Amino acid sequence: AESHKHDFTVQQTRVTRLCRTKNIITVNGQFPGPTLTVRNGDTVVVTVVNRARYNVTIHWHGIRQMRTPWADGPEYVTQCPIRPGGSYTYRFTIENQEGTLWWHAHSKWLRATVYGALVILPKQGSNFPFSLPQKDFPVILGEWWNRDIIAVQRQAQFTGAAPNISDAYTINGQPGDLYRCSTQGTVKYSVNPGESVLLRVINAALNQQLFFSVANHMLTVVGIDATYNKPFTTNVIMVGPGQTTNVILTANQSPRQYYMAARAYATVRNGQFDNTTTTAILEYKNLNSGANSRPLLPQLPAFNDTATATAFANRLRGVPNNNRVPNQIDENLFFTVGLGLVNCTRGPRCQGPNNTRFAASMNNISFVLPRRTSLLQAYYQKIPGIYTLDFPRVPPVQFDYTGNVSRGLWQPRFGTKLYKLKFGSNVQIVLQDTAIFSTEDHPIHLHGYHFWVVGQGFGNFNAQTDTANFNLNDPPVRNTIDVPVGGWTVIRFVADNPGVWLFHCHIDSHLAWGLAMAFIVENGIGEKQTMEPPPPDLPQC
Ligand code: C2O
């Protein structure tokens, strides 16, 4: 196994998109940031130097961080932020993970421009479970705002109103041909006729689930969130924020240019969303005549096509060497996830619906990050008064979660409440979408873990009938899972990685409104089950 050393300088960089030039925060002046390519079993050492004017942290999304929770990155959860002028070295080893992950800032909404791909190849001498593709490309989907992203975040957080929607979607940082002033920068992927191409599709958008398709080409799905799945072929995929999907395409069409394109899958009722389309070009070498005509656009589903999104999710099946899903459950948890409204006295801070503010919650607790220190430091050093351990295992009141529920029943409470898990316990979490303000999809991400997705459905979860239908045979394994609009998802995992692990909605506006909680996983017995001590350069608050 190898060790990969990198320097990440977080800095302000001037870029031009959609006819305007502005400053954004980047790593090493690159947007998207550098792609890290490693092998399963390798060690990664990244020194982050903060030359920007904001605090920052970097999260290695989906990396298990076995015994190294200090390198996970979410600010105030596993570390205090790196101050301007400061630095911190993230050091971790890849253990039994292959496929596509990514890294992003986990501080305010800086991940809008601070992100990059993390490609994990099989160990030296071992192969993909599919034939080696001739080309291997990251396809990172993002969202672009003309306004400064911190201003967009402040507006949403200060006023309690929905955030401004993005001005464009992007592929590898470029909006593409269909937007103003964007033709020059449009990303081109060049292929030889007959080649097979691995596209590593990453949804790095802040607030939007996306459909993705390539004109005239079928996509064979071979991996999700750095795990393998049973391959299947489709013309469209749906990727939620935080998720990755590896697809193989064969360049078997007549040699010309084809668009690959991404567009919103937006489930919120009456909600506003960016309804534009981003494109990149798949270009065959040796273009024949006809090559000068415009590339073909793929047919993408309508923004509210839940049937297509659901059908896609249902086709995802794990492979046998993903280990066996636990049968016996030690911790049976039921968490509601959803938006809510809190009463608010009139004023600029009450610009949500009817002079309220948005607050999002799990089990009616709207999560508040500490400021004095990180949760992991508080836990490790036994600092009192930073968090409590009373996160409820079930909702405080039970009702028809997907019906139209009165607000009086469900006023989120604010708190820094955690839930403690014994090392090695088998955990099941039912995630139930609620409809207090509106029903919508929530891509829920668990740090430090992979989980099995054993069930998914619409309506209220029914412990008798739905449990009987769980897929314990070949469930897909992921780190981020969609809780469908007006429905539920059930996940299982084994608490084999000690530390403090954030569990949250990967839509940044929902995270900012509190759609999060955190688990403490206690140490087990012996070195292999015990978290490492903090590195000496761990930033202090
Ligand atoms: Cu990709 Cu908590 O994040």
Coordinates of C-alpha atoms and ligand atoms in Angstrom, one line a residue:
A1 CA 0.0 0.0 0.0
E2 CA 1.1 3.5 -0.7
S3 CA 0.9 6.8 1.1
H4 CA -0.3 9.8 -0.9
K5 CA 0.7 13.3 0.4
H6 CA -1.1 16.4 -0.9
D7 CA -1.2 20.1 0.0
F8 CA -4.6 21.8 -0.2
T9 CA -4.4 25.6 -0.1
V10 CA -7.8 27.0 0.5
Q11 CA -7.9 30.4 -1.1
Q12 CA -9.9 33.0 -2.9
T13 CA -9.9 32.7 -6.7
R14 CA -11.4 34.8 -9.4
V15 CA -13.5 32.9 -11.9
T16 CA -15.9 33.8 -14.7
R17 CA -19.2 32.0 -15.2
L18 CA -22.5 33.1 -16.8
C19 CA -20.9 36.3 -18.1
R20 CA -19.8 37.5 -14.7
T21 CA -16.5 37.5 -12.9
K22 CA -16.5 37.0 -9.1
N23 CA -14.4 35.6 -6.2
I24 CA -15.0 32.1 -5.0
I25 CA -13.2 29.9 -2.5
T26 CA -11.2 27.1 -4.1
V27 CA -8.5 24.5 -3.3
N28 CA -5.2 25.3 -5.0
G29 CA -7.0 27.8 -7.3
Q30 CA -8.8 24.9 -9.0
F31 CA -12.6 24.6 -9.5
P32 CA -13.5 21.8 -9.0
G33 CA -10.6 21.0 -6.8
P34 CA -8.0 18.3 -7.4
T35 CA -9.0 14.7 -8.0
L36 CA -7.3 12.3 -5.5
T37 CA -6.7 8.9 -7.0
V38 CA -5.7 6.2 -4.6
R39 CA -6.0 2.4 -4.1
N40 CA -7.9 0.4 -1.5
G41 CA -5.6 0.0 1.4
D42 CA -3.6 3.2 0.8
T43 CA -3.0 6.0 3.3
V44 CA -4.0 9.6 2.4
V45 CA -2.2 12.6 4.1
V46 CA -3.6 16.0 3.1
T47 CA -2.3 19.2 4.7
V48 CA -4.9 21.9 4.5
V49 CA -3.6 25.5 4.7
N50 CA -6.3 28.1 5.0
R51 CA -5.5 31.3 3.1
A52 CA -9.1 32.3 2.8
R53 CA -11.0 34.7 5.0
Y54 CA -13.4 32.2 6.3
N55 CA -13.0 29.3 8.7
V56 CA -12.9 26.0 6.8
T57 CA -12.8 22.2 7.3
I58 CA -12.6 19.4 4.7
H59 CA -14.7 16.3 4.9
W60 CA -13.8 13.0 3.1
H61 CA -17.4 12.1 2.2
G62 CA -18.0 8.3 2.6
I63 CA -14.5 7.4 3.8
R64 CA -15.0 5.2 6.8
Q65 CA -12.2 6.7 8.9
M66 CA -11.8 3.6 10.9
R67 CA -10.5 4.7 14.3
T68 CA -9.6 8.1 12.9
P69 CA -12.7 10.2 13.6
W70 CA -10.4 13.2 14.0
A71 CA -9.9 13.2 10.2
D72 CA -13.6 13.2 9.3
G73 CA -14.0 17.0 9.1
P74 CA -17.4 18.3 9.9
E75 CA -16.9 21.6 11.8
Y76 CA -17.8 21.5 15.5
V77 CA -18.5 17.8 15.2
T78 CA -15.1 16.2 14.9
Q79 CA -12.9 19.3 14.9
C80 CA -12.9 23.0 15.4
P81 CA -12.6 24.8 12.1
I82 CA -9.2 25.8 10.6
R83 CA -8.9 29.5 11.1
P84 CA -7.6 31.8 8.4
G85 CA -3.9 31.5 8.5
G86 CA -4.1 28.1 10.2
S87 CA -3.5 24.5 8.9
Y88 CA -4.4 20.9 9.8
T89 CA -3.2 17.6 8.4
Y90 CA -5.9 15.0 7.7
R91 CA -4.5 11.4 7.8
F92 CA -6.5 8.3 7.1
T93 CA -6.3 4.8 5.6
I94 CA -8.8 3.4 3.1
E95 CA -10.1 0.1 4.5
N96 CA -12.1 -2.1 2.2
Q97 CA -13.6 0.6 0.0
E98 CA -13.5 0.8 -3.8
G99 CA -15.3 3.1 -6.2
T100 CA -16.0 6.8 -6.1
L101 CA -16.2 9.1 -3.2
W102 CA -15.5 12.8 -2.9
W103 CA -14.3 15.5 -0.6
H104 CA -15.9 18.8 0.3
A105 CA -15.7 21.7 2.7
H106 CA -17.9 21.0 5.8
S107 CA -18.1 24.5 7.0
K108 CA -20.9 27.0 6.2
W109 CA -21.9 26.6 2.6
L110 CA -18.4 26.7 1.3
R111 CA -18.8 23.3 -0.3
A112 CA -20.6 25.1 -3.1
T113 CA -17.1 25.6 -4.7
V114 CA -14.8 23.6 -2.4
Y115 CA -15.1 20.0 -3.6
G116 CA -13.4 17.3 -5.7
A117 CA -13.4 13.7 -6.6
L118 CA -11.8 10.9 -4.6
V119 CA -11.3 7.8 -6.8
I120 CA -10.5 4.5 -5.0
L121 CA -9.1 1.9 -7.4
P122 CA -8.8 -1.8 -6.4
K123 CA -5.6 -2.9 -4.7
Q124 CA -2.6 -3.4 -6.8
G125 CA -3.0 -6.7 -8.6
S126 CA -6.8 -6.9 -8.2
N127 CA -9.4 -5.9 -10.7
F128 CA -12.8 -4.3 -11.1
P129 CA -15.6 -6.8 -10.9
F130 CA -16.3 -5.8 -14.6
S131 CA -14.0 -5.5 -17.6
L132 CA -11.5 -2.7 -17.5
P133 CA -12.9 0.4 -19.1
Q134 CA -10.7 2.2 -21.6
K135 CA -11.6 5.6 -20.2
D136 CA -12.3 6.7 -16.6
F137 CA -13.8 10.2 -16.0
P138 CA -15.2 12.0 -13.0
V139 CA -18.5 13.8 -13.8
I140 CA -19.1 16.1 -10.8
L141 CA -22.5 17.8 -10.8
G142 CA -22.8 21.1 -8.9
E143 CA -24.8 24.2 -8.5
W144 CA -23.7 27.8 -9.3
W145 CA -24.9 31.0 -7.8
N146 CA -24.1 34.4 -9.2
R147 CA -24.3 35.8 -5.7
D148 CA -21.7 35.2 -3.1
I149 CA -22.5 31.8 -1.5
I150 CA -22.1 33.0 2.1
A151 CA -24.5 35.8 1.4
V152 CA -27.0 33.3 0.0
Q153 CA -26.6 31.2 3.2
R154 CA -26.9 34.1 5.5
Q155 CA -30.1 35.2 3.8
A156 CA -31.7 31.8 4.4
Q157 CA -30.4 31.4 7.9
F158 CA -31.0 35.0 9.1
T159 CA -34.4 35.4 7.6
G160 CA -35.6 31.8 8.1
A161 CA -37.0 31.9 4.5
A162 CA -36.2 29.5 1.7
P163 CA -32.8 30.2 0.1
N164 CA -32.3 31.7 -3.3
I165 CA -32.3 29.1 -5.9
S166 CA -29.1 28.5 -8.0
D167 CA -28.5 30.2 -11.3
A168 CA -27.1 27.2 -13.0
Y169 CA -26.2 23.5 -12.6
T170 CA -22.6 22.6 -13.5
I171 CA -20.6 19.6 -14.7
N172 CA -17.1 19.7 -13.5
G173 CA -17.6 23.4 -12.6
Q174 CA -19.0 24.4 -16.0
P175 CA -22.7 25.2 -16.7
G176 CA -22.4 24.2 -20.4
D177 CA -23.8 25.2 -23.7
L178 CA -27.3 25.9 -22.8
Y179 CA -26.4 28.8 -20.5
R180 CA -25.3 32.3 -21.5
C181 CA -21.5 32.8 -22.1
S182 CA -20.8 29.2 -21.3
T183 CA -20.0 27.5 -24.7
Q184 CA -16.3 28.1 -24.4
G185 CA -16.0 26.3 -21.1
T186 CA -18.2 23.4 -21.8
V187 CA -16.6 20.2 -20.7
K188 CA -15.7 17.7 -23.5
Y189 CA -15.1 14.0 -22.9
S190 CA -13.3 12.5 -25.9
V191 CA -13.7 8.8 -26.8
N192 CA -12.7 6.5 -29.5
P193 CA -15.5 4.6 -31.3
G194 CA -16.0 1.2 -29.5
E195 CA -14.4 2.2 -26.2
S196 CA -16.0 1.6 -22.9
V197 CA -16.1 4.6 -20.6
L198 CA -16.4 4.6 -16.8
L199 CA -18.3 7.8 -15.7
R200 CA -18.0 8.5 -12.0
V201 CA -21.0 10.7 -11.4
I202 CA -20.9 12.7 -8.2
N203 CA -23.7 14.9 -7.0
A204 CA -22.0 17.8 -5.3
A205 CA -25.0 20.2 -5.6
L206 CA -25.9 22.0 -2.4
N207 CA -29.6 21.6 -2.5
Q208 CA -30.8 19.6 -5.4
Q209 CA -31.3 16.0 -6.5
L210 CA -30.5 15.5 -10.1
F211 CA -31.4 13.3 -13.0
F212 CA -28.5 12.5 -15.4
S213 CA -28.5 11.0 -18.8
V214 CA -26.4 10.7 -22.0
A215 CA -28.1 11.1 -25.4
N216 CA -28.4 7.8 -27.4
H217 CA -26.3 5.9 -24.9
M218 CA -27.4 3.4 -22.2
L219 CA -25.7 3.5 -18.8
T220 CA -24.7 0.3 -16.9
V221 CA -24.7 1.1 -13.2
V222 CA -21.8 -0.7 -11.5
G223 CA -21.2 1.1 -8.3
I224 CA -22.8 3.4 -5.7
D225 CA -21.1 5.3 -2.9
A226 CA -17.9 3.3 -3.2
T227 CA -19.6 -0.1 -3.1
Y228 CA -20.4 -2.4 -5.9
N229 CA -23.9 -3.3 -7.0
K230 CA -25.4 -5.9 -9.3
P231 CA -24.9 -4.2 -12.7
F232 CA -28.0 -3.1 -14.6
T233 CA -28.7 -0.9 -17.6
T234 CA -30.8 2.2 -17.7
N235 CA -31.0 5.4 -19.8
V236 CA -31.3 7.7 -16.8
I237 CA -30.0 7.8 -13.2
M238 CA -31.1 9.9 -10.2
V239 CA -28.3 11.1 -7.9
G240 CA -29.0 12.8 -4.6
P241 CA -26.7 15.3 -3.0
G242 CA -23.7 13.4 -1.5
Q243 CA -24.3 10.3 -3.5
T244 CA -22.1 8.9 -6.3
T245 CA -23.0 6.5 -9.1
N246 CA -20.5 4.7 -11.3
V247 CA -21.8 3.9 -14.8
I248 CA -20.3 2.3 -17.8
L249 CA -21.1 3.6 -21.3
T250 CA -20.0 2.0 -24.5
A251 CA -19.2 4.4 -27.4
N252 CA -21.2 2.3 -29.9
Q253 CA -23.2 5.1 -31.6
S254 CA -22.4 6.9 -34.8
P255 CA -19.3 9.1 -34.3
R256 CA -20.5 12.6 -33.5
Q257 CA -21.2 14.7 -30.4
Y258 CA -23.7 13.8 -27.8
Y259 CA -24.8 15.8 -24.8
M260 CA -24.7 14.4 -21.3
A261 CA -27.1 16.4 -19.2
A262 CA -28.4 16.9 -15.7
R263 CA -31.6 18.5 -14.5
A264 CA -33.5 18.8 -11.2
Y265 CA -35.6 16.1 -9.6
A266 CA -37.7 18.4 -7.4
T267 CA -40.3 16.9 -5.1
V268 CA -41.4 19.8 -3.0
R269 CA -45.0 21.0 -3.5
N270 CA -45.2 24.5 -4.8
G271 CA -41.5 24.9 -4.1
Q272 CA -39.2 27.0 -6.2
F273 CA -36.2 25.3 -7.8
D274 CA -33.7 25.9 -10.5
N275 CA -35.3 24.4 -13.7
T276 CA -32.3 24.7 -16.0
T277 CA -30.2 22.0 -17.6
T278 CA -26.4 21.6 -17.5
T279 CA -24.6 19.8 -20.3
A280 CA -21.2 18.4 -21.2
I281 CA -20.2 16.8 -24.5
L282 CA -19.3 13.2 -25.3
E283 CA -17.3 13.6 -28.4
Y284 CA -16.2 10.7 -30.7
K285 CA -12.8 11.1 -32.3
N286 CA -12.8 11.0 -36.1
L287 CA -16.1 12.7 -36.3
N288 CA -17.8 11.9 -39.6
S289 CA -19.8 14.4 -41.7
G290 CA -22.8 15.7 -39.6
A291 CA -20.2 16.5 -36.9
N292 CA -20.8 20.2 -37.2
S293 CA -24.5 19.9 -36.3
R294 CA -25.5 20.5 -32.7
P295 CA -25.0 17.6 -30.3
L296 CA -28.1 15.5 -29.5
L297 CA -29.8 16.2 -26.2
P298 CA -31.0 13.3 -24.0
Q299 CA -34.6 13.1 -22.9
L300 CA -34.6 13.8 -19.2
P301 CA -37.6 12.9 -16.9
A302 CA -39.9 15.8 -15.8
F303 CA -38.8 17.5 -12.6
N304 CA -41.5 15.7 -10.6
D305 CA -41.2 12.3 -12.0
T306 CA -41.2 10.3 -8.8
A307 CA -42.0 7.1 -10.6
T308 CA -38.7 7.2 -12.5
A309 CA -36.7 8.0 -9.4
T310 CA -38.4 5.2 -7.5
A311 CA -38.0 2.7 -10.2
F312 CA -34.3 3.5 -10.4
A313 CA -33.8 3.2 -6.6
N314 CA -35.6 -0.2 -6.7
R315 CA -33.2 -1.6 -9.2
L316 CA -30.2 -1.1 -7.0
R317 CA -29.1 -4.4 -5.5
G318 CA -25.9 -5.2 -3.5
V319 CA -23.4 -7.9 -4.4
P320 CA -22.7 -10.8 -2.1
N321 CA -19.2 -9.7 -0.9
N322 CA -20.8 -6.6 0.7
N323 CA -20.9 -8.8 3.9
R324 CA -24.2 -10.0 5.4
V325 CA -26.7 -7.6 6.7
P326 CA -27.4 -8.1 10.4
N327 CA -30.5 -10.1 11.2
Q328 CA -30.6 -9.5 14.9
I329 CA -31.2 -5.9 15.9
D330 CA -29.9 -4.4 19.2
E331 CA -31.0 -0.8 18.6
N332 CA -34.3 -0.3 16.8
L333 CA -34.6 3.4 16.2
F334 CA -37.3 5.4 14.5
F335 CA -36.5 9.0 13.4
T336 CA -38.8 11.4 11.6
V337 CA -37.1 13.7 9.1
G338 CA -38.7 16.8 7.8
L339 CA -39.1 20.5 7.7
G340 CA -41.0 22.5 10.3
L341 CA -41.8 26.0 11.2
V342 CA -41.1 27.8 14.5
N343 CA -43.0 30.8 15.8
C344 CA -41.2 34.0 15.6
T345 CA -41.9 37.6 16.5
R346 CA -42.3 39.8 13.5
G347 CA -39.1 41.3 12.0
P348 CA -36.4 40.6 9.5
R349 CA -35.7 37.2 11.1
C350 CA -39.2 35.9 10.4
Q351 CA -39.5 35.8 6.6
G352 CA -40.6 32.1 6.4
P353 CA -44.3 31.3 5.7
N354 CA -46.7 33.5 7.7
N355 CA -44.1 35.3 9.8
T356 CA -42.5 32.1 10.9
R357 CA -39.0 30.7 10.4
F358 CA -38.1 27.4 8.8
A359 CA -36.5 24.8 11.2
A360 CA -35.8 21.2 10.2
S361 CA -35.6 18.4 12.6
M362 CA -35.2 14.7 13.4
N363 CA -37.7 13.5 16.0
N364 CA -38.7 17.1 16.4
I365 CA -35.2 18.1 17.6
S366 CA -33.6 20.8 15.5
F367 CA -29.8 20.2 15.8
V368 CA -27.6 23.0 17.1
L369 CA -23.8 22.8 16.7
P370 CA -21.7 23.7 19.7
R371 CA -19.3 26.6 19.4
R372 CA -16.9 26.2 22.4
T373 CA -15.4 23.0 21.2
S374 CA -16.2 20.1 18.9
L375 CA -18.4 17.2 20.0
L376 CA -15.6 14.7 19.5
Q377 CA -13.3 16.7 21.7
A378 CA -16.0 17.2 24.3
Y379 CA -16.6 13.4 24.3
Y380 CA -12.9 12.4 24.3
Q381 CA -11.8 15.0 27.0
K382 CA -15.1 14.6 29.0
I383 CA -15.9 18.3 28.8
P384 CA -19.3 18.8 30.4
G385 CA -22.1 21.0 29.2
I386 CA -21.5 20.7 25.4
Y387 CA -24.1 18.1 24.5
T388 CA -26.7 15.8 26.1
L389 CA -27.3 12.1 25.5
D390 CA -31.1 12.2 25.3
F391 CA -31.8 12.1 21.6
P392 CA -35.1 10.3 21.5
R393 CA -35.1 6.8 20.0
V394 CA -38.7 7.3 18.7
P395 CA -40.7 10.4 17.9
P396 CA -42.2 12.2 21.0
V397 CA -45.7 12.0 19.5
Q398 CA -47.1 9.6 17.0
F399 CA -49.5 10.6 14.2
D400 CA -50.1 10.3 10.5
Y401 CA -46.7 11.6 9.4
T402 CA -47.5 12.0 5.8
G403 CA -50.9 13.6 6.3
N404 CA -51.6 17.3 6.8
V405 CA -50.6 17.8 10.4
S406 CA -51.3 20.8 12.5
R407 CA -48.3 22.8 13.5
G408 CA -49.3 22.8 17.1
L409 CA -48.4 19.1 17.3
W410 CA -44.9 19.6 16.0
Q411 CA -43.0 22.7 17.0
P412 CA -39.3 21.8 16.7
R413 CA -37.2 22.1 19.8
F414 CA -33.6 23.2 19.6
G415 CA -30.8 21.1 21.1
T416 CA -27.4 19.4 20.9
K417 CA -28.7 15.9 21.6
L418 CA -26.7 12.8 20.8
Y419 CA -27.4 9.1 20.9
K420 CA -24.9 6.6 22.3
L421 CA -24.2 3.2 20.8
K422 CA -22.3 0.3 22.2
F423 CA -19.4 -0.9 20.1
G424 CA -20.5 -3.7 17.8
S425 CA -24.3 -3.2 18.2
N426 CA -26.5 -3.9 15.3
V427 CA -28.5 -0.7 14.6
Q428 CA -31.7 -0.3 12.5
I429 CA -33.1 3.2 11.8
V430 CA -36.5 3.8 10.3
L431 CA -36.4 7.2 8.6
Q432 CA -39.9 8.6 8.2
D433 CA -40.5 11.7 6.1
T434 CA -43.0 14.1 7.7
A435 CA -45.4 16.6 6.2
I436 CA -45.6 19.4 8.7
F437 CA -44.8 22.0 6.2
S438 CA -44.4 20.0 3.1
T439 CA -43.3 16.5 2.1
E440 CA -40.1 16.3 0.2
D441 CA -37.1 14.0 -0.4
H442 CA -34.2 14.1 2.1
P443 CA -30.9 12.5 1.2
I444 CA -29.7 11.4 4.6
H445 CA -25.9 10.8 5.1
L446 CA -24.2 8.9 7.9
H447 CA -20.6 9.8 8.6
G448 CA -18.0 7.1 9.3
Y449 CA -20.2 4.3 8.0
H450 CA -21.8 2.4 5.2
F451 CA -25.2 1.0 5.7
W452 CA -27.5 -1.6 4.1
V453 CA -30.7 -0.2 2.7
V454 CA -33.2 -2.9 3.6
G455 CA -36.5 -1.2 2.8
Q456 CA -38.1 1.9 1.2
G457 CA -41.7 2.8 0.6
F458 CA -44.4 5.5 0.6
G459 CA -46.8 6.5 3.3
N460 CA -46.4 5.8 7.0
F461 CA -44.0 3.0 7.9
N462 CA -45.8 -0.1 9.2
A463 CA -43.7 -2.2 11.5
Q464 CA -45.6 -5.4 10.8
T465 CA -46.2 -5.5 7.1
D466 CA -43.2 -3.5 6.0
T467 CA -40.7 -5.4 8.1
A468 CA -41.9 -8.6 6.5
N469 CA -40.9 -7.2 3.1
F470 CA -37.4 -6.1 4.0
N471 CA -34.6 -7.1 1.5
L472 CA -32.1 -8.9 3.7
N473 CA -30.8 -10.8 0.7
D474 CA -29.1 -8.3 -1.5
P475 CA -29.7 -4.8 -0.2
P476 CA -27.6 -2.0 -1.7
V477 CA -24.9 -0.5 0.5
R478 CA -24.4 3.3 0.6
N479 CA -23.5 6.2 2.8
T480 CA -26.3 8.5 1.7
I481 CA -29.9 7.4 1.1
D482 CA -32.9 9.2 -0.1
V483 CA -36.0 9.2 2.2
P484 CA -38.6 9.4 -0.5
V485 CA -41.2 12.2 -0.6
G486 CA -44.0 11.2 1.7
G487 CA -42.4 7.9 2.6
W488 CA -39.7 6.1 4.5
T489 CA -36.4 4.3 4.3
V490 CA -34.9 1.7 6.6
I491 CA -31.2 1.2 7.1
R492 CA -29.0 -1.1 9.1
F493 CA -25.4 -0.9 10.2
V494 CA -23.0 -2.4 12.7
A495 CA -21.5 0.2 15.1
D496 CA -17.9 -1.0 14.6
N497 CA -16.2 2.4 14.3
P498 CA -15.8 4.4 17.5
G499 CA -16.1 8.1 17.5
V500 CA -18.7 10.9 17.0
W501 CA -20.6 10.6 13.8
L502 CA -22.9 13.2 12.2
F503 CA -26.1 11.9 10.7
H504 CA -27.8 14.6 8.5
C505 CA -29.7 15.7 5.4
H506 CA -27.2 16.4 2.7
I507 CA -29.4 19.3 1.4
D508 CA -27.4 22.2 2.9
S509 CA -30.4 24.4 3.5
H510 CA -32.0 21.6 5.6
L511 CA -28.8 21.0 7.4
A512 CA -28.5 24.7 8.2
W513 CA -32.1 24.6 9.6
G514 CA -31.1 21.7 11.9
L515 CA -31.9 18.4 10.0
A516 CA -29.2 16.5 11.8
M517 CA -28.2 14.6 14.9
A518 CA -25.0 12.7 16.0
F519 CA -24.1 9.3 17.3
I520 CA -21.4 8.5 19.8
V521 CA -20.0 5.0 19.2
E522 CA -18.1 3.8 22.2
N523 CA -14.8 2.1 22.1
G524 CA -14.8 -1.7 22.1
I525 CA -12.0 -3.9 23.5
G526 CA -8.4 -3.7 22.3
E527 CA -6.5 -1.5 19.9
K528 CA -8.5 -2.4 16.8
Q529 CA -11.8 -1.3 18.5
T530 CA -10.4 1.9 20.0
M531 CA -10.2 5.3 18.4
E532 CA -6.8 6.9 18.1
P533 CA -5.8 9.9 20.2
P534 CA -6.2 13.4 18.5
P535 CA -3.4 14.5 16.3
P536 CA -1.2 17.3 17.8
D537 CA -2.2 19.9 15.3
L538 CA -6.0 19.5 15.8
P539 CA -7.4 23.0 15.6
Q540 CA -8.8 24.5 18.8
C541 CA -11.9 26.7 19.0
Ligands
C2O1 CU1 -20.9 15.1 2.5 CU2 -21.7 15.7 6.4 O1 -21.3 15.5 4.4

